[in-house]
CSV table of C-alpha atoms and ligand atoms in Angstrom, one decimal:
chain,number,residue,atom,x,y,z
A,275,MET,CA,18.6,-0.7,9.6
A,276,LEU,CA,20.6,0.5,6.7
A,277,ILE,CA,19.4,3.8,5.3
A,278,HIS,CA,20.5,4.6,1.7
A,279,PRO,CA,22.9,7.6,1.7
A,280,GLU,CA,20.5,9.6,-0.6
A,281,VAL,CA,17.7,9.1,1.9
A,282,THR,CA,19.9,9.9,4.9
A,283,ALA,CA,21.0,13.2,3.2
A,284,ALA,CA,17.4,14.1,2.4
A,285,LEU,CA,16.2,13.4,5.9
A,286,ALA,CA,19.1,15.3,7.5
A,287,ALA,CA,18.3,18.3,5.3
A,288,GLY,CA,14.6,18.1,6.3
A,289,GLY,CA,13.8,17.3,2.7
A,290,PRO,CA,10.9,15.3,1.2
A,291,VAL,CA,11.1,11.5,1.3
A,292,VAL,CA,8.5,8.9,0.3
A,293,ALA,CA,8.6,5.3,1.6
A,294,LEU,CA,7.5,2.5,-0.8
A,295,GLU,CA,6.6,-1.1,0.1
A,296,SER,CA,8.2,-4.2,-1.5
A,297,THR,CA,5.4,-6.8,-1.1
A,298,ILE,CA,3.6,-5.1,-3.9
A,299,ILE,CA,6.7,-5.8,-6.0
A,300,SER,CA,7.3,-9.4,-5.0
A,301,HIS,CA,3.7,-10.6,-4.3
A,302,GLY,CA,1.4,-8.0,-5.8
A,303,LEU,CA,2.7,-7.6,-9.4
A,304,PRO,CA,3.7,-10.4,-11.8
A,305,ARG,CA,7.3,-11.1,-12.8
A,306,PRO,CA,9.1,-9.9,-14.9
A,307,ASP,CA,7.1,-6.6,-15.3
A,308,ASN,CA,7.3,-6.0,-11.6
A,309,LEU,CA,11.0,-4.8,-11.7
A,310,ARG,CA,10.2,-2.2,-14.4
A,311,ILE,CA,7.1,-1.1,-12.5
A,312,ALA,CA,9.1,-0.8,-9.3
A,313,ARG,CA,11.5,1.5,-11.0
A,314,GLU,CA,8.7,3.5,-12.5
A,315,ILE,CA,7.1,4.0,-9.0
A,316,GLU,CA,10.5,5.4,-7.8
A,317,ASP,CA,10.6,7.6,-10.9
A,318,ALA,CA,7.1,8.9,-10.1
A,319,VAL,CA,8.3,9.9,-6.6
A,320,ARG,CA,11.3,11.8,-8.1
A,321,ALA,CA,9.0,13.5,-10.7
A,322,GLY,CA,7.0,14.8,-7.7
A,323,GLY,CA,10.1,16.3,-6.2
A,324,ALA,CA,10.9,13.7,-3.4
A,325,VAL,CA,13.4,11.0,-2.7
A,326,PRO,CA,12.0,7.4,-3.0
A,327,ALA,CA,12.9,4.9,-0.2
A,328,THR,CA,11.8,1.4,-1.2
A,329,ILE,CA,12.0,-0.8,1.9
A,330,ALA,CA,12.8,-4.5,2.2
A,331,VAL,CA,14.9,-6.9,4.3
A,332,VAL,CA,18.0,-8.0,2.3
A,333,ASP,CA,20.5,-10.6,3.7
A,334,GLY,CA,19.2,-9.9,7.2
A,335,THR,CA,19.4,-6.1,7.0
A,336,ALA,CA,16.3,-3.9,7.0
A,337,ARG,CA,17.1,-1.5,4.1
A,338,ILE,CA,15.5,1.9,3.8
A,339,GLY,CA,16.1,2.8,0.1
A,340,LEU,CA,17.3,0.0,-2.2
A,341,ASP,CA,20.0,0.2,-4.8
A,342,ASP,CA,19.3,-1.4,-8.2
A,343,GLU,CA,20.9,-4.8,-7.2
A,344,ALA,CA,18.6,-5.1,-4.1
A,345,LEU,CA,15.5,-4.0,-6.0
A,346,SER,CA,16.3,-6.6,-8.7
A,347,ARG,CA,16.6,-9.4,-6.1
A,348,VAL,CA,13.3,-8.5,-4.4
A,349,ALA,CA,11.6,-8.4,-7.8
A,350,GLY,CA,13.3,-11.4,-9.4
A,351,ASP,CA,13.6,-14.0,-6.7
A,352,PRO,CA,10.4,-16.1,-6.3
A,353,ASP,CA,11.5,-17.3,-2.9
A,354,VAL,CA,11.4,-13.8,-1.3
A,355,THR,CA,9.3,-14.1,1.9
A,356,LYS,CA,6.3,-11.8,2.6
A,357,VAL,CA,7.3,-10.1,5.8
A,358,SER,CA,4.8,-8.5,8.2
A,359,VAL,CA,5.8,-6.6,11.4
A,360,ARG,CA,6.0,-9.7,13.5
A,361,ASP,CA,8.4,-11.4,11.0
A,362,ILE,CA,11.0,-8.7,10.5
A,363,ALA,CA,13.2,-9.7,13.4
A,364,THR,CA,13.1,-13.4,12.6
A,365,VAL,CA,14.0,-12.9,8.9
A,366,ALA,CA,16.8,-10.4,10.0
A,367,ALA,CA,18.2,-12.8,12.6
A,368,ARG,CA,18.4,-15.6,9.9
A,369,GLY,CA,20.0,-13.3,7.3
A,370,GLY,CA,17.0,-13.8,5.0
A,371,VAL,CA,15.5,-11.8,2.2
A,372,GLY,CA,12.0,-10.4,2.8
A,373,ALA,CA,9.5,-8.1,1.1
A,374,THR,CA,7.8,-5.8,3.5
A,375,THR,CA,4.0,-5.3,3.6
A,376,VAL,CA,2.2,-2.0,4.3
A,377,ALA,CA,2.5,-2.8,8.0
A,378,SER,CA,6.2,-3.6,8.1
A,379,THR,CA,7.1,-0.9,5.6
A,380,ALA,CA,5.2,1.7,7.7
A,381,HIS,CA,6.9,0.5,10.9
A,382,LEU,CA,10.4,0.7,9.4
A,383,ALA,CA,9.7,4.0,7.6
A,384,ALA,CA,8.5,5.7,10.8
A,385,ARG,CA,11.5,4.4,12.6
A,386,ALA,CA,13.7,6.0,10.0
A,387,GLY,CA,11.9,9.3,10.4
A,388,ILE,CA,9.9,9.1,7.1
A,389,LYS,CA,6.5,10.8,7.3
A,390,VAL,CA,4.9,9.8,4.0
A,391,PHE,CA,4.4,6.4,2.4
A,392,ALA,CA,2.8,5.5,-1.0
A,393,THR,CA,1.3,2.2,-2.1
A,394,GLY,CA,-1.5,0.7,-4.2
A,395,GLY,CA,-4.0,-0.7,-1.8
A,396,LEU,CA,-4.1,-1.1,2.0
A,397,GLY,CA,-4.8,-4.5,3.5
A,398,GLY,CA,-8.0,-4.7,5.6
A,399,VAL,CA,-10.7,-6.9,7.0
A,400,HIS,CA,-11.3,-10.0,4.8
A,401,ARG,CA,-14.7,-11.2,3.7
A,402,GLY,CA,-15.7,-13.9,6.1
A,403,ALA,CA,-13.6,-12.4,8.9
A,404,ARG,CA,-16.4,-13.2,11.4
A,405,ASP,CA,-15.4,-16.9,11.0
A,406,THR,CA,-11.7,-16.7,10.0
A,407,TRP,CA,-10.6,-13.6,12.0
A,408,ASP,CA,-8.5,-12.6,9.0
A,409,GLU,CA,-7.8,-8.9,9.4
A,410,SER,CA,-4.6,-7.5,7.9
A,411,ALA,CA,-1.9,-6.3,10.4
A,412,ASP,CA,-1.8,-3.2,8.2
A,413,LEU,CA,-4.8,-1.9,10.3
A,414,THR,CA,-3.4,-2.4,13.8
A,415,THR,CA,0.0,-1.3,12.8
A,416,LEU,CA,-1.4,2.0,11.4
A,417,SER,CA,-3.2,2.4,14.7
A,418,ARG,CA,0.2,3.0,16.4
A,419,THR,CA,2.5,4.2,13.6
A,420,PRO,CA,3.0,7.9,12.8
A,421,ILE,CA,2.8,7.9,9.0
A,422,LEU,CA,0.6,9.2,6.2
A,423,ILE,CA,-0.2,6.4,3.7
A,424,VAL,CA,-1.4,7.4,0.2
A,425,CYS,CA,-3.4,4.6,-1.4
A,426,ALA,CA,-6.3,3.9,-3.7
A,427,GLY,CA,-8.5,2.6,-0.9
A,428,VAL,CA,-8.7,-1.2,-0.4
A,429,LYS,CA,-9.5,-3.9,-3.0
A,430,SER,CA,-13.1,-5.2,-3.2
A,431,ILE,CA,-11.6,-8.7,-2.3
A,432,LEU,CA,-12.0,-7.3,1.2
A,433,ASP,CA,-15.0,-6.3,3.3
A,434,VAL,CA,-14.7,-2.6,2.6
A,435,GLY,CA,-17.4,-1.5,5.1
A,436,ALA,CA,-15.8,-3.5,8.0
A,437,THR,CA,-12.4,-2.1,7.1
A,438,LEU,CA,-13.6,1.5,7.4
A,439,GLU,CA,-15.2,0.7,10.7
A,440,ARG,CA,-12.0,-0.8,12.0
A,441,LEU,CA,-10.0,2.2,10.8
A,442,GLU,CA,-12.4,4.4,12.8
A,443,THR,CA,-12.0,2.3,16.0
A,444,LEU,CA,-8.2,2.3,15.6
A,445,ASN,CA,-8.0,6.2,15.3
A,446,VAL,CA,-6.8,6.0,11.7
A,447,GLY,CA,-8.2,9.0,9.9
A,448,VAL,CA,-9.2,8.8,6.2
A,449,LEU,CA,-9.1,11.8,3.9
A,450,GLY,CA,-10.5,11.6,0.4
A,451,TYR,CA,-8.3,13.3,-2.2
A,452,ARG,CA,-10.7,15.4,-4.3
A,453,THR,CA,-13.5,13.0,-3.5
A,454,ASP,CA,-16.2,12.4,-0.9
A,455,ARG,CA,-16.2,8.7,-1.5
A,456,PHE,CA,-13.9,5.9,-0.3
A,457,PRO,CA,-12.1,4.6,-3.5
A,458,GLY,CA,-12.4,0.9,-4.4
A,459,PHE,CA,-8.9,0.4,-5.9
A,460,TYR,CA,-9.8,-0.7,-9.5
A,461,ARG,CA,-12.9,1.5,-9.2
A,462,ALA,CA,-13.0,5.1,-8.1
A,463,ASP,CA,-15.9,4.7,-5.8
A,464,SER,CA,-16.3,1.7,-3.4
A,465,GLY,CA,-19.9,2.8,-2.6
A,466,HIS,CA,-18.9,4.1,0.9
A,467,PRO,CA,-18.9,7.8,1.8
A,468,LEU,CA,-16.1,9.6,3.6
A,469,ASP,CA,-16.3,12.3,6.2
A,470,TRP,CA,-13.3,14.3,5.1
A,471,ARG,CA,-12.2,15.6,1.7
A,472,VAL,CA,-9.0,17.5,0.8
A,473,ASP,CA,-8.3,19.2,-2.5
A,474,SER,CA,-4.6,19.9,-2.6
A,475,PRO,CA,-1.2,18.7,-1.3
A,476,GLY,CA,-1.0,21.8,0.8
A,477,ALA,CA,-4.4,21.0,2.5
A,478,VAL,CA,-3.0,17.6,3.4
A,479,ALA,CA,0.2,19.2,4.8
A,480,ASP,CA,-2.0,21.5,6.9
A,481,VAL,CA,-3.6,18.4,8.5
A,482,LEU,CA,-0.2,16.8,9.1
A,483,ARG,CA,1.0,19.9,10.9
A,484,ALA,CA,-2.1,20.1,13.0
A,485,ARG,CA,-1.7,16.4,13.9
A,486,ALA,CA,1.8,17.1,15.1
A,487,ALA,CA,0.7,20.0,17.2
A,488,LEU,CA,-2.1,18.1,18.8
A,489,GLY,CA,-0.3,14.7,19.3
A,490,THR,CA,-2.7,12.7,17.1
A,491,ASP,CA,0.3,12.0,14.8
A,492,VAL,CA,1.0,8.9,16.8
A,493,TYR,CA,-1.6,7.2,14.7
A,494,GLY,CA,-1.5,6.6,10.9
A,495,LEU,CA,-3.5,8.7,8.5
A,496,VAL,CA,-4.9,7.4,5.1
A,497,LEU,CA,-5.0,9.7,2.1
A,498,ALA,CA,-7.4,7.9,-0.3
A,499,ASN,CA,-6.6,8.8,-3.9
A,500,PRO,CA,-9.1,7.3,-6.4
A,501,ILE,CA,-8.1,5.9,-9.8
A,502,ALA,CA,-9.0,8.3,-12.6
A,503,THR,CA,-12.4,7.2,-14.0
A,504,GLU,CA,-11.0,6.7,-17.6
A,505,HIS,CA,-8.6,4.0,-16.2
A,506,GLU,CA,-11.2,2.2,-14.1
A,507,LEU,CA,-11.6,-1.6,-14.6
A,508,ASP,CA,-14.9,-2.4,-16.4
A,509,VAL,CA,-17.4,-3.0,-13.7
A,510,GLU,CA,-18.8,-6.2,-15.1
A,511,LEU,CA,-15.4,-7.7,-15.6
A,512,HIS,CA,-14.5,-6.6,-12.1
A,513,ASP,CA,-17.5,-8.2,-10.5
A,514,ARG,CA,-17.2,-11.4,-12.4
A,515,VAL,CA,-13.5,-11.9,-11.7
A,516,LEU,CA,-14.0,-11.0,-8.0
A,517,ALA,CA,-16.7,-13.6,-7.5
A,518,ALA,CA,-14.6,-16.3,-9.4
A,519,GLY,CA,-11.5,-15.4,-7.4
A,520,LEU,CA,-13.3,-15.7,-4.0
A,521,ARG,CA,-14.7,-19.1,-5.0
A,522,ALA,CA,-11.3,-20.2,-6.3
A,523,ALA,CA,-9.6,-19.2,-3.0
A,524,ASP,CA,-12.2,-21.1,-1.1
A,525,VAL,CA,-11.9,-24.2,-3.2
A,526,ALA,CA,-8.1,-24.1,-3.0
A,527,GLY,CA,-8.3,-23.8,0.8
A,528,VAL,CA,-6.0,-20.7,0.7
A,529,HIS,CA,-5.6,-19.0,4.1
A,530,GLY,CA,-3.4,-16.7,6.2
A,531,LYS,CA,-0.8,-14.6,4.5
A,532,ASP,CA,-1.4,-16.4,1.1
A,533,VAL,CA,-4.9,-15.1,0.7
A,534,THR,CA,-4.1,-11.6,-0.6
A,535,PRO,CA,-1.3,-12.7,-3.1
A,536,PHE,CA,-3.6,-15.5,-4.4
A,537,LEU,CA,-6.4,-13.1,-5.2
A,538,LEU,CA,-4.2,-10.4,-6.7
A,539,ASP,CA,-2.6,-13.1,-9.0
A,540,PHE,CA,-6.0,-14.4,-9.9
A,541,PHE,CA,-7.2,-10.9,-10.9
A,542,HIS,CA,-4.1,-10.3,-13.1
A,543,ARG,CA,-4.5,-13.6,-14.9
A,544,GLU,CA,-8.3,-13.6,-15.3
A,545,THR,CA,-8.5,-10.0,-16.6
A,546,HIS,CA,-5.8,-10.7,-19.1
A,547,GLY,CA,-3.7,-7.7,-18.0
A,548,ALA,CA,-6.6,-5.2,-17.6
A,549,SER,CA,-6.3,-5.2,-13.8
A,550,LEU,CA,-2.5,-4.9,-14.0
A,551,ALA,CA,-2.8,-1.8,-16.2
A,552,ALA,CA,-5.2,-0.2,-13.7
A,553,ASN,CA,-3.0,-1.2,-10.8
A,554,VAL,CA,0.1,0.4,-12.4
A,555,VAL,CA,-1.7,3.6,-13.2
A,556,LEU,CA,-3.1,4.0,-9.7
A,557,VAL,CA,0.1,3.2,-7.9
A,558,LEU,CA,2.1,5.7,-10.0
A,559,GLY,CA,-0.6,8.3,-9.3
A,560,ASN,CA,-0.3,7.6,-5.5
A,561,ALA,CA,3.5,7.9,-5.7
A,562,ARG,CA,3.3,11.2,-7.4
A,563,LEU,CA,0.7,12.6,-5.0
A,564,ALA,CA,2.7,11.3,-2.0
A,565,ALA,CA,5.8,13.2,-3.2
A,566,GLU,CA,3.8,16.4,-3.7
A,567,VAL,CA,2.4,16.1,-0.2
A,568,ALA,CA,5.9,15.5,1.2
A,569,VAL,CA,7.2,18.5,-0.6
A,570,ALA,CA,4.3,20.7,0.7
A,571,TYR,CA,4.9,19.4,4.3
A,572,CYS,CA,8.6,20.2,4.1
A,573,ALA,CA,8.1,23.6,2.6
A,574,ALA,CA,6.4,25.1,5.6
B,15,LIG,N1,-3.5,-4.9,-1.5
B,15,LIG,C1,-3.2,-4.6,-2.8
B,15,LIG,N2,-2.0,-4.9,-3.3
B,15,LIG,C2,-1.0,-5.5,-2.5
B,15,LIG,C3,-1.3,-5.7,-1.1
B,15,LIG,C4,-2.6,-5.4,-0.7
B,15,LIG,O1,-4.1,-4.2,-3.5
B,15,LIG,O2,0.1,-5.7,-3.0
B,15,LIG,C5,-0.2,-6.3,-0.2
B,15,LIG,C6,0.3,-5.1,0.7
B,15,LIG,O3,1.7,-5.4,0.9
B,15,LIG,C7,-0.4,-5.3,2.0
B,15,LIG,C8,-0.6,-6.8,2.0
B,15,LIG,O4,0.2,-4.8,3.1
B,15,LIG,O5,-0.8,-7.2,0.7
B,15,LIG,C9,-1.7,-7.2,3.0
B,15,LIG,O6,-1.6,-8.6,3.1
B,15,LIG,P1,-2.4,-9.3,4.3
B,15,LIG,O7,-3.9,-9.2,3.8
B,15,LIG,O8,-1.9,-10.7,4.3
B,15,LIG,O9,-2.2,-8.5,5.5
B,16,LIG,MN1,-4.4,-12.0,6.8
């Protein structure tokens, strides 16, 4: 692993650092806007008072914190591979370039000593998983990775109820940020209630400290931050595009790691930019909140 000097310095000083994933850049957001958005996400972390550490594998090296050249390559090269935990070593051994998912980003961030991670949406249990067994490695990785992940819930392309059940089984806690409802990514409310609500970055930091004292910090923790209602995707547009996207994936016979990128791309195209606008707003909000939580945690 190669840790960016600014990240090394912050960690050594016990300062706030926020990890960021790169699959959202390479496979989750359309080129060429993705590079500008990736920089804006880093800026949002800085605005919240923390150091951003975008994570990717570049020429065989797992990098924690990217310089502008590396960020540009991950954003601009259509051949960048989507890398989950099981793929990191193979891509590294071959000197390849890979964008890390929530799972592999969480793994590498925790290994570097980073405690807080921000993204848009978590992977989860796919619809039809009873037949396909398609469940994101994000879930099992969080079950054994000591990190807080700030996200806007999971997309409705997934089976949200099943995802919440799996998180419970895997000892991954879920805190609603100023909400009692699990957020639905493009929508503030997925329709599922949550057991726990927190109302300030300080309250999240209190939970992080209690986890460390009690040893439950070996597991991941989700801080679910809903999109502001004025930025939500129109519900009819959302439901229509979701149904069409699931049908299109079925017809095209998409499977495995291609399912999520396929559906994200379908959404962005079919909503003519409305889903992209919502996606950007929520990820910037998550980056900012993650920074504030990291600051609160380091302050005590
Ligand atoms: N959900 C989103 N946007 C994303 C992803 C998920 O709303 O960009 C990406 C993340 O990198 C996540 C990955 O870790 O997709 C999950 O892919 P899979 O379902 O193949 O595990
Ligand atoms: Mn999958």
